[in-house]
Amino acid sequence: MPVFEAHGKKYEVDEDGFLQEPGIWNDDVARDFAATEGITELTDSHWKVIHYLRNYYLQFGIAPMIRKVCKETGFKLNEIYQLFPSGPAKGACKLAGLPKPTGCV
Amino acid sequence: MTPLAPSERQRAFTIAKKQDVVEKQRLPVRYHVEDADVRERPRRFLEAFAAILKHSNYRVALEQYLRVAARCSRCTTNCQVFLATGNDHDIPCYRSELLLKVYRRHFTMAGILQGRLLGDPGLTDPDIQRMADTFYDCTACRRCSLECPMGIDHGLLTHLGRYILSEIGIVPRALAVSVREQLTGASGNTSAVPLPALQDTLEFLTDELRDENGIEASFPIDQFDAEYLFLAPVSDYIMEAETIMGIGALFHATGDSWTIGSAYFDAINYGLFYNDQILEHVLHKVEAEATRLRARKILIGECGHASRCAKNFYPAYCLESKALPVVNIIEYAHQAWKSGRLKLNPQAVLEPVTYHDPCNLARSGWIVDQPRVLIRAFCPNYVEMTPSGRENICCGGGGGAVSLDETRPYRTLVGGRAKAEQIRATGAKICIAPCANCKKQLRELMEEHKVDCRIVGLHDLLYKAIVYE
């Protein structure tokens, strides 16, 4: 199992760098993983998306529809790509501690 | 096509995996593979091959291909992978020969005798590594079959090669994980969407349709005795809101009865990419849901491989004596428009629009004209791609490739290179690609090659054009 190390902490991750145990997530995890997505600092805008994804995931067990993310957070899709360069389904989900999406996502 | 620059070649062919993983799995391939037994792979490959030959009719095709294969390389002109790399081993008939050679050596009398006389050791582990690499470089688009003077379906041989490899544990991890969730997981679908999440999404889309158009469309779940059981590629419920909204609006306009099944709602069938037994199991799930809901037809959403799977294989694998008809959503929309039940605004989309044919819809000539008739009915600036229709060029993400994120540089720089140039040449600002696989791949292509073109589904635009009575 690959291990990701940041700020003296070790996380078990999959081959794509997603957290293996989504249950251990907290805000520190998002901060530790941010650099892997080319994000230098997590702003309020980042947190808004991350917390929305996280809460939806805890309620429904999956990431929300991307259009819904945009609607609920008030960001346009291109703005989300500016925040998370690899996109809502990959980068944003990774920082929010969701499992890597499977299938044709 | 512009040749690959040395830096592009380097990026496309780099194996992202760690070296120790490659050595442990003894597989220098670009895609991730789950750990499997690597001992005696040649023996196990041959046993799997023998079992497949015994329980299928592949032998008929192999005997025929073995007899007629001329290795003339006429297929080179039609393979977008070879045209990008220029590597001999990317010539379709060269790739097919890897498997035909195994069949000749181990499963024909002449090959067995000759092998013994000449002391040919037969299949080796490096042969298997080569097949594992090359059969996933091919996107199984089957464009080469158009040019083959002997009528060889190289896509079929790629499929068979992958099938045998999967039986000894060599299969891209992304595909295997999705299929496991679909066949044995709690959600029962490839993207692990739980039913409450689907319900929440459909309620959201119903509200969106009301807010944007003032229409009271609905997405019926578990409506018994409906005309159509609708199955979308389940990823659309995460990624493609506009496509699903367009389909909801379409049914609102036609008034036909349709339903989404709560027990099974995923059209995706990765069995087509690598394993016939999975292909069959997934189709049984479709059939079980259609039977439970007493639906009269099976309707597949915007997805090429899922549509072809259902259309071509449902009649062969269904358990009931009479197979339900399989319809693709484009056929349905086309029929509705032709019969006058669907009214479209001829000036709805004024930007230049082009259409990408998904290989699995167009190669057989099944769905070529219908989408064009529809697009011309709401878009006066339609631009055709060249070539197109049956001769279309693959997006580069076919055969399951698009689900393998780790192969993205290869897919965009090699597999999709021809497509990117083709789209750029049309000058279109919007490209319609009615397939979940193609959409994802083409968006990545447009980004990589900096083409200013938006990739959408057909129903994303149809949605803007529908005139409600």
Coordinates of C-alpha atoms in Angstrom, one line a residue:
Chain A
M1 CA 0.0 0.0 0.0
P2 CA 1.5 3.4 -1.0
V3 CA 2.1 5.8 1.9
F4 CA 1.9 9.6 1.5
E5 CA 3.9 11.7 4.0
A6 CA 3.4 15.3 4.8
H7 CA 4.2 17.5 7.8
G8 CA 5.4 14.5 9.7
K9 CA 2.2 12.5 9.2
K10 CA 1.7 9.3 7.2
Y11 CA -1.4 8.4 5.3
E12 CA -2.2 5.2 3.5
V13 CA -3.3 6.2 -0.1
D14 CA -4.2 4.4 -3.3
E15 CA -2.1 4.5 -6.5
D16 CA -3.7 7.8 -7.4
G17 CA -3.0 9.4 -4.0
F18 CA -6.5 9.2 -2.7
L19 CA -6.9 8.6 1.1
Q20 CA -7.6 4.9 1.7
E21 CA -9.7 5.4 4.8
P22 CA -12.1 8.2 4.1
G23 CA -13.3 8.0 7.7
I24 CA -10.1 9.5 9.2
W25 CA -10.5 12.8 7.3
N26 CA -10.3 16.1 9.0
D27 CA -9.3 19.7 7.9
D28 CA -5.6 18.9 8.5
V29 CA -5.8 16.1 5.9
A30 CA -7.0 18.6 3.3
R31 CA -4.1 20.9 4.2
D32 CA -1.6 18.1 3.9
F33 CA -2.9 16.9 0.6
A34 CA -3.2 20.3 -1.0
A35 CA 0.4 20.4 -2.4
T36 CA -0.2 17.2 -4.3
E37 CA -2.9 19.0 -6.3
G38 CA -0.6 22.0 -7.0
I39 CA -2.5 24.2 -4.5
T40 CA -0.2 26.4 -2.3
E41 CA -2.8 27.8 0.0
L42 CA -6.4 26.7 0.9
T43 CA -8.6 29.8 0.7
D44 CA -12.1 30.2 2.0
S45 CA -13.3 29.4 -1.5
H46 CA -11.5 26.0 -1.4
W47 CA -12.9 25.3 2.0
K48 CA -16.4 26.0 0.8
V49 CA -16.2 23.4 -1.9
I50 CA -14.3 20.9 0.3
H51 CA -16.8 21.1 3.1
Y52 CA -19.8 20.9 0.8
L53 CA -18.4 17.8 -0.9
R54 CA -17.5 16.3 2.5
N55 CA -20.9 16.8 4.0
Y56 CA -22.7 15.5 0.9
Y57 CA -20.5 12.4 1.0
L58 CA -21.2 11.8 4.7
Q59 CA -25.0 12.0 3.9
F60 CA -25.1 10.1 0.6
G61 CA -21.9 8.1 0.3
I62 CA -20.9 9.6 -3.0
A63 CA -19.8 12.9 -4.5
P64 CA -22.7 15.2 -5.6
M65 CA -23.5 16.0 -9.2
I66 CA -21.1 18.6 -10.5
R67 CA -23.9 21.0 -11.5
K68 CA -25.1 20.7 -7.9
V69 CA -21.7 21.5 -6.5
C70 CA -21.7 24.7 -8.7
K71 CA -25.2 25.6 -7.7
E72 CA -24.7 25.1 -4.0
T73 CA -21.3 26.7 -3.7
G74 CA -22.0 29.5 -6.1
F75 CA -18.9 28.8 -8.2
K76 CA -19.0 28.4 -12.0
L77 CA -17.3 25.2 -13.3
N78 CA -14.3 27.1 -14.6
E79 CA -13.9 28.7 -11.2
I80 CA -13.8 25.3 -9.6
Y81 CA -11.1 24.3 -12.1
Q82 CA -9.2 27.4 -11.1
L83 CA -9.5 26.3 -7.4
F84 CA -8.8 22.7 -8.1
P85 CA -6.8 22.3 -11.3
S86 CA -7.6 18.5 -11.8
G87 CA -11.3 19.3 -11.4
P88 CA -14.1 18.7 -9.0
A89 CA -14.3 14.9 -9.4
K90 CA -10.6 14.4 -8.9
G91 CA -8.7 17.2 -7.0
A92 CA -11.6 18.5 -4.9
C93 CA -12.7 15.0 -4.0
K94 CA -9.2 14.0 -3.0
L95 CA -8.8 17.0 -0.6
A96 CA -12.2 16.3 0.8
G97 CA -11.1 12.7 1.6
L98 CA -13.6 11.0 -0.8
P99 CA -12.6 7.7 -2.4
K100 CA -11.4 8.0 -6.0
P101 CA -14.4 8.0 -8.3
T102 CA -14.7 4.8 -10.3
G103 CA -16.4 4.0 -13.6
C104 CA -16.5 6.6 -16.4
V105 CA -16.0 9.6 -14.1
Chain B
M1 CA -0.9 14.5 -38.7
T2 CA 1.9 16.5 -36.9
P3 CA 4.5 14.0 -35.7
L4 CA 5.1 13.4 -32.0
A5 CA 7.7 15.8 -30.6
P6 CA 10.5 14.1 -28.6
S7 CA 9.1 15.6 -25.4
E8 CA 5.6 14.4 -26.2
R9 CA 6.9 11.0 -26.9
Q10 CA 8.6 10.9 -23.6
R11 CA 5.4 12.0 -21.7
A12 CA 3.2 9.6 -23.6
F13 CA 5.3 6.6 -23.0
T14 CA 6.4 7.1 -19.4
I15 CA 5.2 4.5 -17.1
A16 CA 3.9 6.3 -14.0
K17 CA 4.0 3.2 -11.8
K18 CA 6.8 2.6 -9.3
Q19 CA 9.6 0.4 -10.6
D20 CA 9.2 -2.1 -7.7
V21 CA 5.5 -2.6 -8.7
V22 CA 6.5 -3.2 -12.3
E23 CA 9.1 -5.8 -11.3
K24 CA 6.8 -7.5 -8.8
Q25 CA 4.0 -7.8 -11.3
R26 CA 6.4 -8.4 -14.1
L27 CA 4.4 -6.1 -16.3
P28 CA 6.0 -3.0 -17.9
V29 CA 2.7 -1.5 -18.9
R30 CA 1.3 2.0 -18.4
Y31 CA -1.9 1.0 -16.7
H32 CA -2.3 0.0 -13.1
V33 CA -2.9 -3.7 -12.5
E34 CA -4.0 -5.4 -9.3
D35 CA -1.5 -7.9 -7.8
A36 CA -2.1 -11.4 -9.2
D37 CA -0.2 -14.6 -9.3
V38 CA 2.7 -14.2 -11.7
R39 CA 3.9 -17.8 -11.6
E40 CA 3.5 -19.9 -14.7
R41 CA 1.6 -17.3 -16.6
P42 CA 2.2 -19.0 -20.0
R43 CA 0.7 -22.3 -18.8
R44 CA -2.3 -20.5 -17.2
F45 CA -2.8 -18.3 -20.3
L46 CA -2.9 -21.4 -22.5
E47 CA -5.4 -23.1 -20.1
A48 CA -7.6 -20.1 -20.1
F49 CA -7.4 -19.9 -23.9
A50 CA -8.3 -23.6 -24.2
A51 CA -11.3 -23.1 -21.9
I52 CA -12.5 -20.1 -23.8
L53 CA -12.2 -22.0 -27.1
K54 CA -14.2 -24.9 -25.6
H55 CA -17.0 -22.7 -24.4
S56 CA -17.4 -20.2 -27.2
N57 CA -17.3 -20.0 -31.0
Y58 CA -14.1 -18.0 -31.2
R59 CA -12.4 -20.9 -32.8
V60 CA -14.4 -20.4 -36.0
A61 CA -13.1 -16.8 -36.3
L62 CA -9.6 -17.8 -35.4
E63 CA -9.5 -20.6 -38.0
Q64 CA -10.7 -18.2 -40.6
Y65 CA -8.3 -15.4 -39.7
L66 CA -5.4 -17.7 -39.5
R67 CA -6.1 -18.9 -43.0
V68 CA -6.6 -15.5 -44.6
A69 CA -4.3 -13.2 -42.6
A70 CA -1.9 -11.8 -45.2
R71 CA -0.1 -9.3 -42.9
C72 CA -0.3 -6.8 -45.7
S73 CA -0.5 -3.8 -43.4
R74 CA -3.2 -2.1 -45.4
C75 CA -4.8 -1.3 -42.0
T76 CA -1.9 1.1 -41.2
T77 CA -3.7 3.9 -43.0
N78 CA -6.7 3.5 -40.7
C79 CA -5.2 3.2 -37.3
Q80 CA -4.9 6.5 -35.5
V81 CA -2.5 4.9 -32.9
F82 CA 0.0 3.8 -35.6
L83 CA -0.3 7.1 -37.5
A84 CA 0.7 8.9 -34.3
T85 CA 3.5 6.6 -33.2
G86 CA 4.9 5.1 -36.4
N87 CA 5.9 2.0 -34.4
D88 CA 5.7 -1.3 -36.3
H89 CA 4.1 -3.0 -33.3
D90 CA 1.1 -0.6 -33.5
I91 CA 0.1 -1.9 -36.9
P92 CA -3.2 -3.7 -36.3
C93 CA -2.3 -6.9 -38.1
Y94 CA 1.0 -7.1 -36.3
R95 CA -0.9 -6.8 -33.0
S96 CA -3.4 -9.5 -34.0
E97 CA -0.5 -11.8 -35.1
L98 CA 0.7 -11.9 -31.4
L99 CA -2.5 -13.8 -30.6
L100 CA -2.9 -15.7 -33.8
K101 CA 0.7 -17.0 -33.3
V102 CA -0.3 -18.5 -30.0
Y103 CA -3.4 -20.1 -31.5
R104 CA -1.4 -21.5 -34.4
R105 CA 1.4 -22.9 -32.2
H106 CA -0.7 -24.4 -29.5
F107 CA -4.2 -25.1 -30.9
T108 CA -3.7 -26.3 -34.4
M109 CA -2.3 -29.8 -35.4
A110 CA 0.2 -28.3 -37.8
G111 CA 1.5 -25.8 -35.3
I112 CA 1.9 -28.4 -32.6
L113 CA 3.8 -30.8 -34.9
Q114 CA 6.0 -28.0 -36.3
G115 CA 6.7 -26.7 -32.8
R116 CA 7.9 -30.1 -31.7
L117 CA 10.0 -30.7 -34.8
L118 CA 11.7 -27.4 -34.6
G119 CA 12.0 -27.3 -30.8
D120 CA 9.9 -24.1 -30.6
P121 CA 9.3 -23.5 -26.8
G122 CA 6.0 -21.8 -27.6
L123 CA 4.4 -19.1 -25.5
T124 CA 6.7 -17.3 -23.1
D125 CA 6.3 -14.8 -20.3
P126 CA 7.7 -11.9 -22.4
D127 CA 5.0 -12.7 -25.0
I128 CA 2.4 -12.2 -22.4
Q129 CA 3.9 -8.9 -21.3
R130 CA 3.9 -7.8 -24.9
M131 CA 0.3 -8.7 -25.3
A132 CA -0.7 -7.0 -22.0
D133 CA 1.0 -3.8 -23.3
T134 CA -0.2 -3.8 -26.9
F135 CA -3.8 -5.0 -26.4
Y136 CA -4.4 -1.9 -24.2
D137 CA -2.7 0.5 -26.7
C138 CA -5.4 -0.4 -29.1
T139 CA -8.7 1.4 -28.5
A140 CA -10.7 -1.4 -30.1
C141 CA -12.3 1.2 -32.4
R142 CA -12.4 -1.3 -35.3
R143 CA -11.6 1.3 -38.0
C144 CA -8.9 -1.0 -39.3
S145 CA -11.5 -3.6 -40.2
L146 CA -12.8 -1.2 -42.9
E147 CA -9.6 -1.4 -44.8
C148 CA -8.7 -5.1 -44.3
P149 CA -9.0 -6.8 -47.7
M150 CA -9.4 -10.1 -45.9
G151 CA -12.2 -8.9 -43.6
I152 CA -10.3 -9.5 -40.3
D153 CA -11.8 -7.8 -37.3
H154 CA -8.7 -6.8 -35.4
G155 CA -11.0 -5.3 -32.7
L156 CA -12.3 -8.8 -32.0
L157 CA -8.8 -10.2 -31.6
T158 CA -7.9 -7.4 -29.2
H159 CA -11.0 -8.2 -27.2
L160 CA -10.2 -11.9 -27.2
G161 CA -6.6 -11.2 -26.1
R162 CA -7.8 -9.0 -23.3
Y163 CA -10.3 -11.7 -22.3
I164 CA -7.7 -14.4 -21.9
L165 CA -5.3 -12.0 -20.1
S166 CA -8.1 -11.1 -17.6
E167 CA -8.6 -14.7 -16.9
I168 CA -5.0 -14.8 -15.5
G169 CA -5.5 -11.6 -13.5
I170 CA -4.1 -9.1 -16.0
V171 CA -6.7 -6.4 -16.3
P172 CA -6.5 -2.6 -15.8
R173 CA -7.3 -1.9 -12.1
A174 CA -9.8 0.9 -12.8
L175 CA -11.9 -1.5 -14.9
A176 CA -11.7 -4.4 -12.4
V177 CA -12.6 -2.1 -9.4
S178 CA -15.6 -0.7 -11.2
V179 CA -16.9 -4.1 -12.3
R180 CA -16.4 -5.5 -8.8
E181 CA -18.6 -2.8 -7.4
Q182 CA -21.2 -3.3 -10.2
L183 CA -21.4 -7.1 -9.7
T184 CA -20.8 -7.6 -6.0
G185 CA -20.8 -4.1 -4.3
A186 CA -23.6 -2.6 -2.2
S187 CA -24.4 0.0 -4.9
G188 CA -24.5 -2.4 -7.8
N189 CA -23.1 0.1 -10.3
T190 CA -19.7 1.1 -11.7
S191 CA -19.5 4.5 -10.1
A192 CA -20.8 3.3 -6.7
V193 CA -23.8 5.7 -6.7
P194 CA -26.2 4.7 -3.9
L195 CA -30.0 4.8 -4.6
P196 CA -30.6 7.7 -2.2
A197 CA -28.0 9.8 -4.0
L198 CA -29.6 9.0 -7.3
Q199 CA -33.0 10.1 -5.9
D200 CA -31.5 13.3 -4.6
T201 CA -29.9 14.0 -8.0
L202 CA -33.1 13.4 -9.9
E203 CA -35.0 15.7 -7.5
F204 CA -32.4 18.3 -8.1
L205 CA -32.7 18.0 -11.8
T206 CA -36.5 18.2 -11.7
D207 CA -36.1 21.5 -9.8
E208 CA -33.6 22.7 -12.3
L209 CA -35.9 21.9 -15.2
R210 CA -38.7 23.8 -13.4
D211 CA -36.5 26.8 -12.7
E212 CA -35.0 27.0 -16.2
N213 CA -38.0 26.2 -18.3
G214 CA -41.0 26.2 -16.1
I215 CA -41.8 22.6 -17.1
E216 CA -43.0 19.9 -14.7
A217 CA -40.8 17.1 -16.1
S218 CA -40.3 14.0 -14.0
F219 CA -37.8 11.2 -13.7
P220 CA -40.0 8.3 -12.7
I221 CA -38.4 5.6 -10.6
D222 CA -40.0 2.1 -10.5
Q223 CA -42.9 2.9 -12.7
F224 CA -44.3 -0.6 -13.6
D225 CA -45.4 -1.5 -17.1
A226 CA -43.6 1.5 -18.7
E227 CA -42.7 1.5 -22.4
Y228 CA -39.0 2.1 -21.7
L229 CA -36.6 1.0 -19.0
F230 CA -34.0 3.8 -19.1
L231 CA -30.4 3.1 -18.3
A232 CA -27.8 5.9 -18.5
P233 CA -24.1 5.4 -18.1
V234 CA -24.3 5.9 -14.3
S235 CA -21.4 8.5 -14.4
D236 CA -23.9 10.8 -16.1
Y237 CA -25.6 11.2 -12.8
I238 CA -22.4 12.8 -11.5
M239 CA -20.9 14.4 -14.5
E240 CA -23.6 15.2 -17.2
A241 CA -26.5 17.1 -15.7
E242 CA -27.5 18.7 -19.0
T243 CA -27.6 15.4 -20.8
I244 CA -30.0 13.9 -18.3
M245 CA -32.0 17.1 -18.1
G246 CA -32.3 17.0 -21.9
I247 CA -33.6 13.4 -21.7
G248 CA -36.1 14.4 -19.0
A249 CA -37.3 17.3 -21.1
L250 CA -37.6 15.0 -24.2
F251 CA -39.9 12.6 -22.4
H252 CA -41.9 15.6 -21.0
A253 CA -42.4 16.7 -24.6
T254 CA -43.3 13.3 -26.0
G255 CA -45.4 12.1 -23.1
D256 CA -44.2 8.5 -23.4
S257 CA -43.9 6.3 -20.3
W258 CA -40.5 5.5 -19.1
T259 CA -38.8 4.5 -15.9
I260 CA -35.5 4.3 -14.1
G261 CA -35.1 1.1 -12.1
S262 CA -34.3 1.5 -8.4
A263 CA -32.7 -2.0 -8.3
Y264 CA -30.4 -1.4 -11.3
F265 CA -29.8 1.8 -13.2
D266 CA -26.4 1.6 -14.8
A267 CA -25.9 1.0 -18.6
I268 CA -22.2 0.6 -18.4
N269 CA -20.8 -2.8 -19.3
Y270 CA -17.0 -3.1 -19.2
G271 CA -17.4 -6.7 -20.2
L272 CA -17.3 -5.5 -23.8
F273 CA -13.8 -4.3 -23.2
Y274 CA -12.3 -7.4 -21.7
N275 CA -14.4 -10.3 -20.6
D276 CA -17.4 -12.0 -22.1
Q277 CA -18.6 -13.6 -18.8
I278 CA -18.8 -10.1 -17.3
L279 CA -20.6 -8.9 -20.4
E280 CA -23.2 -11.6 -19.8
H281 CA -23.6 -11.0 -16.1
V282 CA -24.1 -7.3 -16.5
L283 CA -26.8 -7.9 -19.2
H284 CA -28.5 -10.3 -16.8
K285 CA -28.8 -7.5 -14.3
V286 CA -30.4 -5.4 -17.1
E287 CA -32.8 -8.2 -17.9
A288 CA -33.7 -8.8 -14.3
E289 CA -34.7 -5.2 -13.8
A290 CA -36.6 -5.0 -17.1
T291 CA -38.5 -8.2 -16.0
R292 CA -39.2 -6.9 -12.5
L293 CA -40.6 -3.6 -13.8
R294 CA -42.4 -5.3 -16.8
A295 CA -40.9 -2.8 -19.2
R296 CA -41.4 -3.3 -22.9
K297 CA -38.2 -1.9 -24.3
I298 CA -34.7 -1.2 -23.1
L299 CA -33.5 2.4 -23.6
I300 CA -29.8 3.2 -23.3
G301 CA -28.7 6.8 -22.8
E302 CA -25.7 8.6 -24.3
C303 CA -23.2 5.8 -24.2
G304 CA -21.5 4.1 -27.2
H305 CA -20.2 0.9 -25.7
A306 CA -23.3 0.3 -23.5
S307 CA -25.6 0.7 -26.4
R308 CA -23.6 -1.7 -28.6
C309 CA -23.4 -4.2 -25.8
A310 CA -27.2 -4.2 -25.2
K311 CA -28.0 -4.0 -28.9
N312 CA -25.7 -6.8 -30.1
F313 CA -25.5 -9.1 -27.1
Y314 CA -28.7 -8.8 -25.2
P315 CA -30.5 -11.1 -27.6
A316 CA -27.8 -13.7 -27.3
Y317 CA -27.5 -13.6 -23.5
C318 CA -31.0 -12.9 -22.2
L319 CA -32.6 -15.8 -20.3
E320 CA -36.1 -15.3 -21.6
S321 CA -36.9 -16.9 -24.9
K322 CA -37.9 -13.5 -26.4
A323 CA -35.5 -10.6 -26.1
L324 CA -36.8 -7.1 -25.5
P325 CA -36.0 -4.6 -28.2
V326 CA -33.0 -2.3 -27.4
V327 CA -33.2 1.3 -28.4
N328 CA -30.6 4.1 -28.1
I329 CA -31.8 7.4 -26.9
I330 CA -30.8 9.1 -30.2
E331 CA -33.0 6.7 -32.1
Y332 CA -35.8 7.5 -29.8
A333 CA -35.4 11.2 -30.1
H334 CA -35.1 10.9 -33.9
Q335 CA -38.3 8.9 -34.1
A336 CA -40.1 11.3 -31.9
W337 CA -39.0 14.2 -34.2
K338 CA -39.8 12.4 -37.4
S339 CA -43.3 11.5 -36.2
G340 CA -44.0 15.1 -35.3
R341 CA -44.2 14.5 -31.5
L342 CA -41.1 16.5 -30.8
K343 CA -40.9 20.1 -32.0
L344 CA -37.6 21.8 -32.3
N345 CA -36.7 25.5 -32.7
P346 CA -34.6 25.6 -36.0
Q347 CA -32.6 28.6 -34.7
A348 CA -31.9 27.2 -31.2
V349 CA -28.1 27.0 -31.5
L350 CA -26.4 29.5 -33.8
E351 CA -22.8 28.7 -33.1
P352 CA -21.0 26.3 -35.5
V353 CA -21.5 22.8 -34.2
T354 CA -19.8 19.6 -35.3
Y355 CA -20.6 15.9 -34.4
H356 CA -18.2 13.2 -33.2
D357 CA -19.4 9.7 -34.0
P358 CA -18.8 7.3 -31.1
C359 CA -17.2 4.2 -32.7
N360 CA -19.6 1.8 -31.0
L361 CA -22.6 3.6 -32.5
A362 CA -21.3 4.4 -36.0
R363 CA -18.9 1.7 -37.1
S364 CA -21.6 -0.7 -38.0
G365 CA -23.7 2.1 -39.6
W366 CA -26.3 1.8 -36.8
I367 CA -26.5 5.4 -35.6
V368 CA -25.0 7.8 -38.2
D369 CA -27.8 9.7 -39.9
Q370 CA -30.3 10.1 -37.0
P371 CA -28.2 12.5 -34.9
R372 CA -27.4 14.6 -38.0
V373 CA -31.0 14.9 -38.9
L374 CA -31.8 16.1 -35.4
I375 CA -28.9 18.5 -35.2
R376 CA -29.8 20.1 -38.5
A377 CA -33.3 20.6 -37.2
F378 CA -32.1 23.0 -34.4
C379 CA -28.7 24.2 -35.6
P380 CA -28.2 26.1 -38.9
N381 CA -24.4 26.1 -38.7
Y382 CA -23.7 22.4 -38.7
V383 CA -20.2 21.5 -39.8
E384 CA -19.3 17.9 -40.8
M385 CA -16.0 16.3 -39.7
T386 CA -13.8 14.5 -42.2
P387 CA -13.9 11.6 -42.2
S388 CA -17.1 10.8 -40.3
G389 CA -19.9 8.3 -39.9
R390 CA -18.8 4.7 -40.3
E391 CA -15.3 5.9 -41.1
N392 CA -15.0 8.1 -38.1
I393 CA -11.8 8.4 -36.1
C394 CA -11.8 7.2 -32.5
C395 CA -11.6 9.8 -29.8
G396 CA -8.6 7.8 -28.4
G397 CA -10.4 6.8 -25.2
G398 CA -12.2 3.7 -26.6
G399 CA -12.1 0.2 -25.3
G400 CA -12.1 1.4 -21.7
A401 CA -8.9 3.5 -22.1
V402 CA -10.6 6.6 -20.8
S403 CA -11.2 5.2 -17.4
L404 CA -7.5 4.7 -16.9
D405 CA -6.4 8.1 -15.6
E406 CA -2.8 7.1 -15.4
T407 CA -2.7 6.7 -19.2
R408 CA -3.9 10.3 -19.8
P409 CA -0.7 11.6 -21.6
Y410 CA -0.8 8.5 -23.9
R411 CA -4.5 8.9 -24.6
T412 CA -4.3 12.6 -25.4
L413 CA -0.9 12.7 -27.2
V414 CA -1.1 9.4 -29.1
G415 CA -4.6 7.8 -29.2
G416 CA -6.5 11.1 -29.6
R417 CA -4.0 13.0 -31.6
A418 CA -5.8 12.6 -34.9
K419 CA -9.2 13.5 -33.4
A420 CA -7.9 16.7 -31.8
E421 CA -6.6 17.9 -35.2
Q422 CA -9.8 16.8 -36.9
I423 CA -12.0 18.9 -34.5
R424 CA -9.7 21.9 -34.8
A425 CA -10.0 21.8 -38.5
T426 CA -13.8 22.1 -38.4
G427 CA -13.6 25.4 -36.7
A428 CA -16.6 24.4 -34.6
K429 CA -17.1 26.0 -31.2
I430 CA -19.2 23.1 -30.0
C431 CA -18.6 19.4 -30.6
I432 CA -21.4 17.0 -29.8
A433 CA -20.3 13.6 -28.6
P434 CA -23.2 11.4 -27.4
C435 CA -21.1 9.0 -25.3
A436 CA -19.8 9.3 -21.7
N437 CA -16.4 7.9 -22.7
C438 CA -16.0 10.2 -25.7
K439 CA -17.0 13.3 -23.7
K440 CA -14.4 12.8 -21.0
Q441 CA -11.7 12.0 -23.5
L442 CA -12.5 14.8 -25.8
R443 CA -12.5 17.4 -23.0
E444 CA -9.1 16.2 -22.0
L445 CA -8.0 16.4 -25.6
M446 CA -9.2 19.9 -26.1
E447 CA -7.3 20.9 -23.0
E448 CA -4.1 19.2 -24.0
H449 CA -4.1 20.5 -27.6
K450 CA -5.6 23.9 -26.7
V451 CA -8.5 23.6 -29.1
D452 CA -11.3 26.2 -28.3
C453 CA -14.2 23.9 -28.6
R454 CA -16.9 22.9 -26.0
I455 CA -17.7 19.2 -25.7
V456 CA -21.4 18.4 -25.0
G457 CA -23.9 15.6 -25.4
L458 CA -26.6 15.7 -28.0
H459 CA -29.4 16.1 -25.5
D460 CA -27.6 19.0 -23.8
L461 CA -28.4 21.0 -27.0
L462 CA -31.6 19.3 -27.8
Y463 CA -32.7 20.5 -24.4
K464 CA -32.3 24.1 -25.5
A465 CA -34.2 23.5 -28.8
I466 CA -37.4 21.7 -27.6
V467 CA -40.5 23.7 -28.2
Y468 CA -43.2 22.7 -25.6
E469 CA -46.8 22.6 -26.8

